[in-house]
Amino acid sequence: MRMLGGVTWCCVALLLALTSVSAVQKTLKSINGLKKINFGQSVPKHSLLLLHWFANEIDIDNNDIIQLTFDPNSGDYGSHHYGNFEDLLNPLPRGNQYQYLTIGNLHQGTSNPLPVYVAHPVRDYDGQNRDRIIVRVREQNQRRAYQTIDEVYITQHYDTSENQGTPYDPDYTYSITTNLLRQIREFAVGQNQLSHLRNRFGSSADDVQIRNAWGPLACLGLLLYIVIQEKHSSKQQNNRPKIYNKPEDNMRAESDHTKQNRRNPSDEREHNVPRNERVHNVPRNEREHNVPRNEREYNVPRNEREHNVPRNVQNQGYVVVNVGDYEDHEASRRPVYMELYV
């Protein structure tokens, strides 16, 4: 019985340990982590607008302690208490010092609304009021005006087409680190450091184009470009066919092919000449070395050689042919020279 009781207590302890682990296993530590999320497909693009606003609204000190700058109990920025009844997040520590808050309900009436670029975004960034930010806050002092945040999450309600009701979707709930919040704060509204930010985060964005499109929200536009558009363009480049030859090998092969075509055009190569007309098919008795010696070119009589042509005919681009009296036996025996243009 004692052994059975010990096993039971071990099982209970293991169960408690497992339930204390958060259902959220995905943590975003930097902007590179944001690039891995399919914004605009599985996750609304509006989540980036809400996260950008939140990162620049809170205070972060040198010790990475995060503090709220507004009163969530008054419903500022669409905030209210979150009960975590579906066990989306870790159970709260014992005591009354901790609570979860959800922020970003666009339809909640408040005297302190979200800025226009979040509450009324451009068409492509409308999230249909599904995305939220959840924070875990701790009150160290009842007199303290603002609460300390020790956990930050972005999440979203199920889509109505999924027929899951209003709970948050655990598959698209992400923990946000202080480092990521600090990086997003660099893209604060009103900053005029597009070139610096572009170089710092290795972006190929066009500064002028982003300024013209986003105006005073240019830094936000750059952040959206880096996280969404630039990620897709890099994927397209990675999907291009790869050439495994070395560049110098490709250049050498192309150069050799070009030289070969220049020496012997494709339409004049030997394999395009009919077989019966190729050089090696000429009968042996007709080849040049079979011409009788007295008929070869160097046996031309001295008086008919080129250096005996009259001076007024030489070097004028003509060919001189001695037709003699082949055409008319009654004509004069004196040779007649016919001039032909070369």
mmCIF file of C-alpha atoms in Angstrom:
data_model
loop_
_atom_site.group_PDB
_atom_site.id
_atom_site.type_symbol
_atom_site.label_atom_id
_atom_site.label_comp_id
_atom_site.label_asym_id
_atom_site.label_seq_id
_atom_site.Cartn_x
_atom_site.Cartn_y
_atom_site.Cartn_z
ATOM 1 C CA MET A 1 0.000 0.000 0.000
ATOM 2 C CA ARG A 2 2.839 2.367 0.866
ATOM 3 C CA MET A 3 4.450 1.676 -2.535
ATOM 4 C CA LEU A 4 1.123 2.297 -4.291
ATOM 5 C CA GLY A 5 0.695 5.569 -2.424
ATOM 6 C CA GLY A 6 4.198 6.685 -3.423
ATOM 7 C CA VAL A 7 3.489 5.961 -7.090
ATOM 8 C CA THR A 8 0.235 7.932 -6.863
ATOM 9 C CA TRP A 9 1.989 10.979 -5.429
ATOM 10 C CA CYS A 10 4.644 10.798 -8.168
ATOM 11 C CA CYS A 11 1.931 10.729 -10.836
ATOM 12 C CA VAL A 12 0.223 13.720 -9.267
ATOM 13 C CA ALA A 13 3.489 15.653 -9.095
ATOM 14 C CA LEU A 14 4.233 14.846 -12.725
ATOM 15 C CA LEU A 15 0.746 15.943 -13.741
ATOM 16 C CA LEU A 16 1.153 19.236 -11.894
ATOM 17 C CA ALA A 17 4.518 19.801 -13.546
ATOM 18 C CA LEU A 18 3.044 19.188 -16.986
ATOM 19 C CA THR A 19 0.069 21.486 -16.405
ATOM 20 C CA SER A 20 2.390 24.240 -15.167
ATOM 21 C CA VAL A 21 4.078 24.342 -18.570
ATOM 22 C CA SER A 22 2.521 26.942 -20.832
ATOM 23 C CA ALA A 23 0.637 25.800 -23.902
ATOM 24 C CA VAL A 24 2.538 28.537 -25.752
ATOM 25 C CA GLN A 25 5.732 26.937 -27.022
ATOM 26 C CA LYS A 26 6.527 29.517 -29.724
ATOM 27 C CA THR A 27 8.696 32.464 -28.720
ATOM 28 C CA LEU A 28 9.614 35.399 -30.961
ATOM 29 C CA LYS A 29 12.995 36.809 -29.964
ATOM 30 C CA SER A 30 13.779 39.186 -32.839
ATOM 31 C CA ILE A 31 12.501 40.653 -36.098
ATOM 32 C CA ASN A 32 13.937 37.612 -37.864
ATOM 33 C CA GLY A 33 11.487 35.571 -35.808
ATOM 34 C CA LEU A 34 8.609 37.743 -37.025
ATOM 35 C CA LYS A 35 9.599 36.930 -40.611
ATOM 36 C CA LYS A 36 8.729 33.274 -40.000
ATOM 37 C CA ILE A 37 5.048 34.071 -39.388
ATOM 38 C CA ASN A 38 2.664 34.033 -42.350
ATOM 39 C CA PHE A 39 1.224 37.492 -41.870
ATOM 40 C CA GLY A 40 -1.683 38.071 -44.206
ATOM 41 C CA GLN A 41 -2.449 34.349 -44.432
ATOM 42 C CA SER A 42 -2.738 32.505 -41.123
ATOM 43 C CA VAL A 43 -2.119 35.628 -39.010
ATOM 44 C CA PRO A 44 -3.669 39.070 -39.658
ATOM 45 C CA LYS A 45 -1.233 41.779 -40.763
ATOM 46 C CA HIS A 46 -2.961 44.015 -38.236
ATOM 47 C CA SER A 47 -1.105 42.124 -35.496
ATOM 48 C CA LEU A 48 2.076 43.939 -36.584
ATOM 49 C CA LEU A 49 0.384 47.330 -36.283
ATOM 50 C CA LEU A 50 -0.897 46.501 -32.810
ATOM 51 C CA LEU A 51 2.479 45.138 -31.710
ATOM 52 C CA HIS A 52 4.287 48.197 -33.111
ATOM 53 C CA TRP A 53 2.010 50.533 -31.160
ATOM 54 C CA PHE A 54 2.348 48.500 -27.940
ATOM 55 C CA ALA A 55 6.163 48.349 -28.092
ATOM 56 C CA ASN A 56 6.314 52.137 -28.373
ATOM 57 C CA GLU A 57 3.642 52.786 -25.737
ATOM 58 C CA ILE A 58 5.186 50.882 -22.825
ATOM 59 C CA ASP A 59 8.292 51.842 -20.848
ATOM 60 C CA ILE A 60 11.388 49.612 -20.743
ATOM 61 C CA ASP A 61 14.193 50.534 -18.357
ATOM 62 C CA ASN A 62 17.866 49.552 -18.447
ATOM 63 C CA ASN A 63 17.113 46.396 -16.452
ATOM 64 C CA ASP A 64 14.531 45.244 -19.020
ATOM 65 C CA ILE A 65 11.675 45.897 -16.619
ATOM 66 C CA ILE A 66 8.505 46.703 -18.574
ATOM 67 C CA GLN A 67 5.818 48.966 -17.174
ATOM 68 C CA LEU A 68 2.384 49.935 -18.415
ATOM 69 C CA THR A 69 1.815 53.625 -19.104
ATOM 70 C CA PHE A 70 -1.990 53.494 -18.916
ATOM 71 C CA ASP A 71 -4.733 52.179 -16.654
ATOM 72 C CA PRO A 72 -6.167 48.919 -18.006
ATOM 73 C CA ASN A 73 -8.923 48.996 -15.383
ATOM 74 C CA SER A 74 -10.370 52.024 -17.210
ATOM 75 C CA GLY A 75 -10.506 50.157 -20.518
ATOM 76 C CA ASP A 76 -7.791 52.256 -22.154
ATOM 77 C CA TYR A 77 -6.842 51.084 -25.661
ATOM 78 C CA GLY A 78 -9.486 48.384 -25.636
ATOM 79 C CA SER A 79 -8.066 46.588 -22.574
ATOM 80 C CA HIS A 80 -9.830 44.404 -20.013
ATOM 81 C CA HIS A 81 -9.254 41.471 -17.687
ATOM 82 C CA TYR A 82 -8.518 38.066 -19.211
ATOM 83 C CA GLY A 83 -9.445 34.993 -17.180
ATOM 84 C CA ASN A 84 -7.413 32.338 -19.069
ATOM 85 C CA PHE A 85 -10.307 29.916 -18.609
ATOM 86 C CA GLU A 86 -9.277 27.798 -21.620
ATOM 87 C CA ASP A 87 -5.750 27.386 -20.127
ATOM 88 C CA LEU A 88 -4.119 29.132 -23.066
ATOM 89 C CA LEU A 89 -1.323 30.455 -20.824
ATOM 90 C CA ASN A 90 0.411 29.463 -17.620
ATOM 91 C CA PRO A 91 -1.715 29.454 -14.475
ATOM 92 C CA LEU A 92 -1.160 32.597 -12.434
ATOM 93 C CA PRO A 93 1.146 32.367 -9.399
ATOM 94 C CA ARG A 94 -0.587 32.226 -6.048
ATOM 95 C CA GLY A 95 -1.772 35.452 -4.532
ATOM 96 C CA ASN A 96 -3.608 38.461 -5.871
ATOM 97 C CA GLN A 97 -0.597 40.307 -7.239
ATOM 98 C CA TYR A 98 -0.840 38.868 -10.782
ATOM 99 C CA GLN A 99 -3.461 39.074 -13.490
ATOM 100 C CA TYR A 100 -3.762 38.710 -17.248
ATOM 101 C CA LEU A 101 -4.952 41.592 -19.384
ATOM 102 C CA THR A 102 -5.937 41.615 -23.033
ATOM 103 C CA ILE A 103 -5.385 44.763 -25.130
ATOM 104 C CA GLY A 104 -6.550 45.876 -28.558
ATOM 105 C CA ASN A 105 -10.344 45.461 -28.768
ATOM 106 C CA LEU A 106 -11.247 48.006 -31.451
ATOM 107 C CA HIS A 107 -14.974 47.818 -30.679
ATOM 108 C CA GLN A 108 -14.661 48.590 -26.991
ATOM 109 C CA GLY A 109 -15.704 52.086 -26.048
ATOM 110 C CA THR A 110 -12.973 54.017 -24.283
ATOM 111 C CA SER A 111 -11.882 57.573 -23.631
ATOM 112 C CA ASN A 112 -8.338 56.605 -24.613
ATOM 113 C CA PRO A 113 -8.584 54.912 -28.043
ATOM 114 C CA LEU A 114 -5.834 53.393 -30.131
ATOM 115 C CA PRO A 115 -4.142 55.661 -32.716
ATOM 116 C CA VAL A 116 -5.708 56.004 -36.140
ATOM 117 C CA TYR A 117 -3.198 53.806 -37.966
ATOM 118 C CA VAL A 118 -4.199 50.926 -35.617
ATOM 119 C CA ALA A 119 -7.912 51.648 -35.139
ATOM 120 C CA HIS A 120 -8.568 52.468 -38.815
ATOM 121 C CA PRO A 121 -5.782 50.854 -40.846
ATOM 122 C CA VAL A 122 -5.475 50.785 -44.591
ATOM 123 C CA ARG A 123 -7.449 48.071 -46.329
ATOM 124 C CA ASP A 124 -4.681 45.481 -46.606
ATOM 125 C CA TYR A 125 -4.062 45.626 -42.840
ATOM 126 C CA ASP A 126 -7.609 45.219 -41.556
ATOM 127 C CA GLY A 127 -7.598 42.350 -39.050
ATOM 128 C CA GLN A 128 -11.386 42.249 -38.450
ATOM 129 C CA ASN A 129 -10.722 42.886 -34.752
ATOM 130 C CA ARG A 130 -9.375 39.354 -34.219
ATOM 131 C CA ASP A 131 -5.820 40.067 -32.985
ATOM 132 C CA ARG A 132 -4.940 40.910 -29.395
ATOM 133 C CA ILE A 133 -2.012 41.483 -27.069
ATOM 134 C CA ILE A 134 -2.083 39.671 -23.724
ATOM 135 C CA VAL A 135 0.146 40.722 -20.841
ATOM 136 C CA ARG A 136 0.705 39.363 -17.371
ATOM 137 C CA VAL A 137 1.028 42.218 -14.903
ATOM 138 C CA ARG A 138 2.190 42.323 -11.319
ATOM 139 C CA GLU A 139 1.368 44.937 -8.725
ATOM 140 C CA GLN A 140 4.273 45.359 -6.315
ATOM 141 C CA ASN A 141 2.704 48.237 -4.445
ATOM 142 C CA GLN A 142 -0.945 49.108 -4.097
ATOM 143 C CA ARG A 143 -0.047 52.806 -4.382
ATOM 144 C CA ARG A 144 1.883 52.289 -7.566
ATOM 145 C CA ALA A 145 0.149 54.013 -10.473
ATOM 146 C CA TYR A 146 1.413 51.660 -13.184
ATOM 147 C CA GLN A 147 1.843 47.909 -13.224
ATOM 148 C CA THR A 148 4.902 45.851 -14.111
ATOM 149 C CA ILE A 149 4.690 43.446 -17.038
ATOM 150 C CA ASP A 150 6.605 40.175 -16.912
ATOM 151 C CA GLU A 151 5.033 38.344 -19.883
ATOM 152 C CA VAL A 152 3.812 39.545 -23.294
ATOM 153 C CA TYR A 153 1.938 37.573 -25.962
ATOM 154 C CA ILE A 154 0.293 38.206 -29.307
ATOM 155 C CA THR A 155 -2.705 36.058 -30.160
ATOM 156 C CA GLN A 156 -5.919 36.039 -32.182
ATOM 157 C CA HIS A 157 -9.485 34.831 -31.960
ATOM 158 C CA TYR A 158 -10.537 31.873 -34.066
ATOM 159 C CA ASP A 159 -11.902 32.845 -37.451
ATOM 160 C CA THR A 160 -15.704 32.685 -37.607
ATOM 161 C CA SER A 161 -15.436 30.102 -40.401
ATOM 162 C CA GLU A 162 -13.749 27.694 -37.957
ATOM 163 C CA ASN A 163 -16.865 27.547 -35.730
ATOM 164 C CA GLN A 164 -14.745 27.531 -32.568
ATOM 165 C CA GLY A 165 -16.478 30.393 -30.813
ATOM 166 C CA THR A 166 -14.601 33.347 -29.305
ATOM 167 C CA PRO A 167 -11.598 31.712 -27.553
ATOM 168 C CA TYR A 168 -8.074 32.519 -28.639
ATOM 169 C CA ASP A 169 -6.310 30.164 -31.041
ATOM 170 C CA PRO A 170 -3.340 28.477 -29.297
ATOM 171 C CA ASP A 171 -1.751 27.602 -32.667
ATOM 172 C CA TYR A 172 -1.225 31.302 -33.368
ATOM 173 C CA THR A 173 -0.283 32.537 -29.920
ATOM 174 C CA TYR A 174 3.332 33.687 -29.537
ATOM 175 C CA SER A 175 5.426 34.819 -26.609
ATOM 176 C CA ILE A 176 7.240 38.136 -27.184
ATOM 177 C CA THR A 177 10.644 38.812 -25.640
ATOM 178 C CA THR A 178 11.948 42.138 -24.392
ATOM 179 C CA ASN A 179 14.634 42.072 -27.092
ATOM 180 C CA LEU A 180 12.022 41.994 -29.855
ATOM 181 C CA LEU A 181 10.122 44.856 -28.213
ATOM 182 C CA ARG A 182 13.322 46.908 -28.147
ATOM 183 C CA GLN A 183 13.969 46.243 -31.835
ATOM 184 C CA ILE A 184 10.446 47.298 -32.762
ATOM 185 C CA ARG A 185 10.851 50.488 -30.726
ATOM 186 C CA GLU A 186 13.617 51.525 -33.115
ATOM 187 C CA PHE A 187 10.905 51.941 -35.778
ATOM 188 C CA ALA A 188 9.004 54.500 -33.710
ATOM 189 C CA VAL A 189 6.651 56.903 -35.481
ATOM 190 C CA GLY A 190 8.399 60.179 -36.260
ATOM 191 C CA GLN A 191 11.876 58.695 -36.528
ATOM 192 C CA ASN A 192 13.864 59.951 -39.517
ATOM 193 C CA GLN A 193 16.458 57.201 -39.746
ATOM 194 C CA LEU A 194 15.275 55.047 -42.631
ATOM 195 C CA SER A 195 18.751 54.591 -44.112
ATOM 196 C CA HIS A 196 20.209 53.626 -40.737
ATOM 197 C CA LEU A 197 17.398 51.134 -40.014
ATOM 198 C CA ARG A 198 17.556 49.687 -43.511
ATOM 199 C CA ASN A 199 21.297 49.037 -43.186
ATOM 200 C CA ARG A 200 21.045 47.791 -39.625
ATOM 201 C CA PHE A 201 18.486 45.120 -40.506
ATOM 202 C CA GLY A 202 20.001 44.258 -43.906
ATOM 203 C CA SER A 203 17.067 45.479 -45.977
ATOM 204 C CA SER A 204 17.042 46.375 -49.687
ATOM 205 C CA ALA A 205 14.072 48.736 -49.318
ATOM 206 C CA ASP A 206 13.827 51.919 -51.369
ATOM 207 C CA ASP A 207 13.811 54.838 -48.896
ATOM 208 C CA VAL A 208 12.162 57.273 -51.287
ATOM 209 C CA GLN A 209 9.392 54.870 -52.231
ATOM 210 C CA ILE A 210 8.582 54.092 -48.594
ATOM 211 C CA ARG A 211 8.544 57.776 -47.617
ATOM 212 C CA ASN A 212 6.181 58.572 -50.487
ATOM 213 C CA ALA A 213 3.862 55.698 -49.551
ATOM 214 C CA TRP A 214 3.813 56.052 -45.749
ATOM 215 C CA GLY A 215 4.662 59.687 -45.052
ATOM 216 C CA PRO A 216 5.124 60.268 -41.283
ATOM 217 C CA LEU A 217 4.693 56.516 -40.736
ATOM 218 C CA ALA A 218 7.706 55.717 -42.946
ATOM 219 C CA CYS A 219 9.528 53.798 -40.197
ATOM 220 C CA LEU A 220 6.477 51.635 -39.648
ATOM 221 C CA GLY A 221 6.273 51.094 -43.405
ATOM 222 C CA LEU A 222 9.896 49.954 -43.420
ATOM 223 C CA LEU A 223 9.198 47.477 -40.615
ATOM 224 C CA LEU A 224 6.242 46.034 -42.515
ATOM 225 C CA TYR A 225 8.321 45.817 -45.691
ATOM 226 C CA ILE A 226 11.125 43.938 -43.898
ATOM 227 C CA VAL A 227 8.798 41.479 -42.146
ATOM 228 C CA ILE A 228 6.263 40.802 -44.939
ATOM 229 C CA GLN A 229 7.285 41.851 -48.443
ATOM 230 C CA GLU A 230 11.025 41.292 -48.242
ATOM 231 C CA LYS A 231 10.492 37.825 -46.795
ATOM 232 C CA HIS A 232 8.413 36.783 -49.834
ATOM 233 C CA SER A 233 10.924 38.229 -52.314
ATOM 234 C CA SER A 234 13.783 36.326 -50.662
ATOM 235 C CA LYS A 235 11.777 33.096 -50.956
ATOM 236 C CA GLN A 236 11.296 33.660 -54.682
ATOM 237 C CA GLN A 237 15.034 34.123 -55.120
ATOM 238 C CA ASN A 238 15.727 30.925 -53.181
ATOM 239 C CA ASN A 239 13.301 29.016 -55.428
ATOM 240 C CA ARG A 240 15.229 29.876 -58.606
ATOM 241 C CA PRO A 241 17.052 26.939 -60.299
ATOM 242 C CA LYS A 242 20.551 26.524 -58.938
ATOM 243 C CA ILE A 243 23.604 26.234 -61.205
ATOM 244 C CA TYR A 244 26.148 23.990 -59.567
ATOM 245 C CA ASN A 245 28.979 24.753 -62.020
ATOM 246 C CA LYS A 246 31.513 27.315 -60.931
ATOM 247 C CA PRO A 247 31.007 30.731 -62.586
ATOM 248 C CA GLU A 248 34.394 30.550 -64.270
ATOM 249 C CA ASP A 249 33.488 27.145 -65.761
ATOM 250 C CA ASN A 250 30.320 28.559 -67.299
ATOM 251 C CA MET A 251 32.221 31.534 -68.735
ATOM 252 C CA ARG A 252 34.936 29.263 -70.149
ATOM 253 C CA ALA A 253 32.413 26.929 -71.793
ATOM 254 C CA GLU A 254 30.529 29.823 -73.324
ATOM 255 C CA SER A 255 33.767 31.389 -74.622
ATOM 256 C CA ASP A 256 34.932 28.106 -76.222
ATOM 257 C CA HIS A 257 31.566 27.616 -77.863
ATOM 258 C CA THR A 258 31.638 31.149 -79.263
ATOM 259 C CA LYS A 259 35.161 30.710 -80.662
ATOM 260 C CA GLN A 260 34.220 27.444 -82.299
ATOM 261 C CA ASN A 261 31.227 29.009 -84.003
ATOM 262 C CA ARG A 262 33.378 31.856 -85.279
ATOM 263 C CA ARG A 263 35.961 29.471 -86.788
ATOM 264 C CA ASN A 264 33.425 27.125 -88.311
ATOM 265 C CA PRO A 265 29.797 28.335 -88.568
ATOM 266 C CA SER A 266 27.244 25.617 -87.939
ATOM 267 C CA ASP A 267 25.864 25.736 -91.482
ATOM 268 C CA GLU A 268 29.344 25.303 -93.007
ATOM 269 C CA ARG A 269 30.674 22.496 -90.865
ATOM 270 C CA GLU A 270 31.859 19.310 -92.536
ATOM 271 C CA HIS A 271 28.981 17.180 -91.239
ATOM 272 C CA ASN A 272 26.556 19.471 -93.118
ATOM 273 C CA VAL A 273 28.345 18.911 -96.478
ATOM 274 C CA PRO A 274 26.950 16.003 -98.577
ATOM 275 C CA ARG A 275 29.187 12.969 -98.258
ATOM 276 C CA ASN A 276 29.899 12.790 -101.995
ATOM 277 C CA GLU A 277 31.202 16.354 -101.957
ATOM 278 C CA ARG A 278 33.565 16.144 -99.014
ATOM 279 C CA VAL A 279 37.285 16.609 -99.552
ATOM 280 C CA HIS A 280 38.260 13.012 -98.835
ATOM 281 C CA ASN A 281 35.852 11.809 -101.584
ATOM 282 C CA VAL A 282 37.728 13.571 -104.443
ATOM 283 C CA PRO A 283 39.159 10.883 -106.794
ATOM 284 C CA ARG A 284 42.870 10.411 -106.321
ATOM 285 C CA ASN A 285 43.657 11.123 -110.000
ATOM 286 C CA GLU A 286 41.998 14.563 -109.668
ATOM 287 C CA ARG A 287 43.795 15.698 -106.563
ATOM 288 C CA GLU A 288 46.308 18.509 -106.836
ATOM 289 C CA HIS A 289 49.438 16.346 -106.525
ATOM 290 C CA ASN A 290 48.342 14.330 -109.608
ATOM 291 C CA VAL A 291 48.450 17.347 -112.006
ATOM 292 C CA PRO A 292 51.272 16.880 -114.627
ATOM 293 C CA ARG A 293 54.338 18.912 -113.778
ATOM 294 C CA ASN A 294 54.264 20.807 -117.102
ATOM 295 C CA GLU A 295 50.716 22.033 -116.304
ATOM 296 C CA ARG A 296 51.313 23.225 -112.779
ATOM 297 C CA GLU A 297 51.129 26.894 -111.958
ATOM 298 C CA TYR A 298 54.873 27.485 -111.729
ATOM 299 C CA ASN A 299 55.351 26.186 -115.353
ATOM 300 C CA VAL A 300 53.546 29.192 -116.918
ATOM 301 C CA PRO A 301 55.758 30.670 -119.723
ATOM 302 C CA ARG A 302 57.883 33.598 -118.581
ATOM 303 C CA ASN A 303 56.299 36.019 -121.053
ATOM 304 C CA GLU A 304 52.820 35.284 -119.576
ATOM 305 C CA ARG A 305 53.733 35.622 -115.932
ATOM 306 C CA GLU A 306 52.322 38.464 -113.869
ATOM 307 C CA HIS A 307 55.521 40.524 -113.810
ATOM 308 C CA ASN A 308 55.364 40.776 -117.617
ATOM 309 C CA VAL A 309 51.918 42.464 -117.594
ATOM 310 C CA PRO A 310 52.180 46.088 -118.873
ATOM 311 C CA ARG A 311 52.770 48.563 -116.034
ATOM 312 C CA ASN A 312 49.600 50.497 -116.799
ATOM 313 C CA VAL A 313 47.557 47.348 -116.046
ATOM 314 C CA GLN A 314 49.346 46.022 -112.951
ATOM 315 C CA ASN A 315 47.987 46.616 -109.433
ATOM 316 C CA GLN A 316 44.663 48.093 -110.592
ATOM 317 C CA GLY A 317 42.451 45.407 -109.188
ATOM 318 C CA TYR A 318 42.009 43.618 -112.515
ATOM 319 C CA VAL A 319 42.582 40.075 -113.759
ATOM 320 C CA VAL A 320 44.300 39.881 -117.168
ATOM 321 C CA VAL A 321 43.206 36.987 -119.381
ATOM 322 C CA ASN A 322 45.028 36.145 -122.649
ATOM 323 C CA VAL A 323 42.252 35.098 -125.063
ATOM 324 C CA GLY A 324 44.562 35.284 -128.094
ATOM 325 C CA ASP A 325 42.884 34.293 -131.354
ATOM 326 C CA TYR A 326 40.603 31.631 -129.873
ATOM 327 C CA GLU A 327 37.415 33.484 -130.875
ATOM 328 C CA ASP A 328 38.287 34.475 -134.477
ATOM 329 C CA HIS A 329 40.849 32.650 -136.641
ATOM 330 C CA GLU A 330 40.765 35.600 -139.086
ATOM 331 C CA ALA A 331 41.777 38.115 -136.410
ATOM 332 C CA SER A 332 45.247 39.364 -135.798
ATOM 333 C CA ARG A 333 47.767 36.978 -134.269
ATOM 334 C CA ARG A 334 48.709 39.656 -131.676
ATOM 335 C CA PRO A 335 47.351 38.766 -128.201
ATOM 336 C CA VAL A 336 44.386 40.827 -126.954
ATOM 337 C CA TYR A 337 44.067 41.540 -123.222
ATOM 338 C CA MET A 338 40.568 41.535 -121.651
ATOM 339 C CA GLU A 339 40.082 43.397 -118.384
ATOM 340 C CA LEU A 340 37.765 41.832 -115.775
ATOM 341 C CA TYR A 341 36.810 43.410 -112.420
ATOM 342 C CA VAL A 342 37.739 41.289 -109.520
#
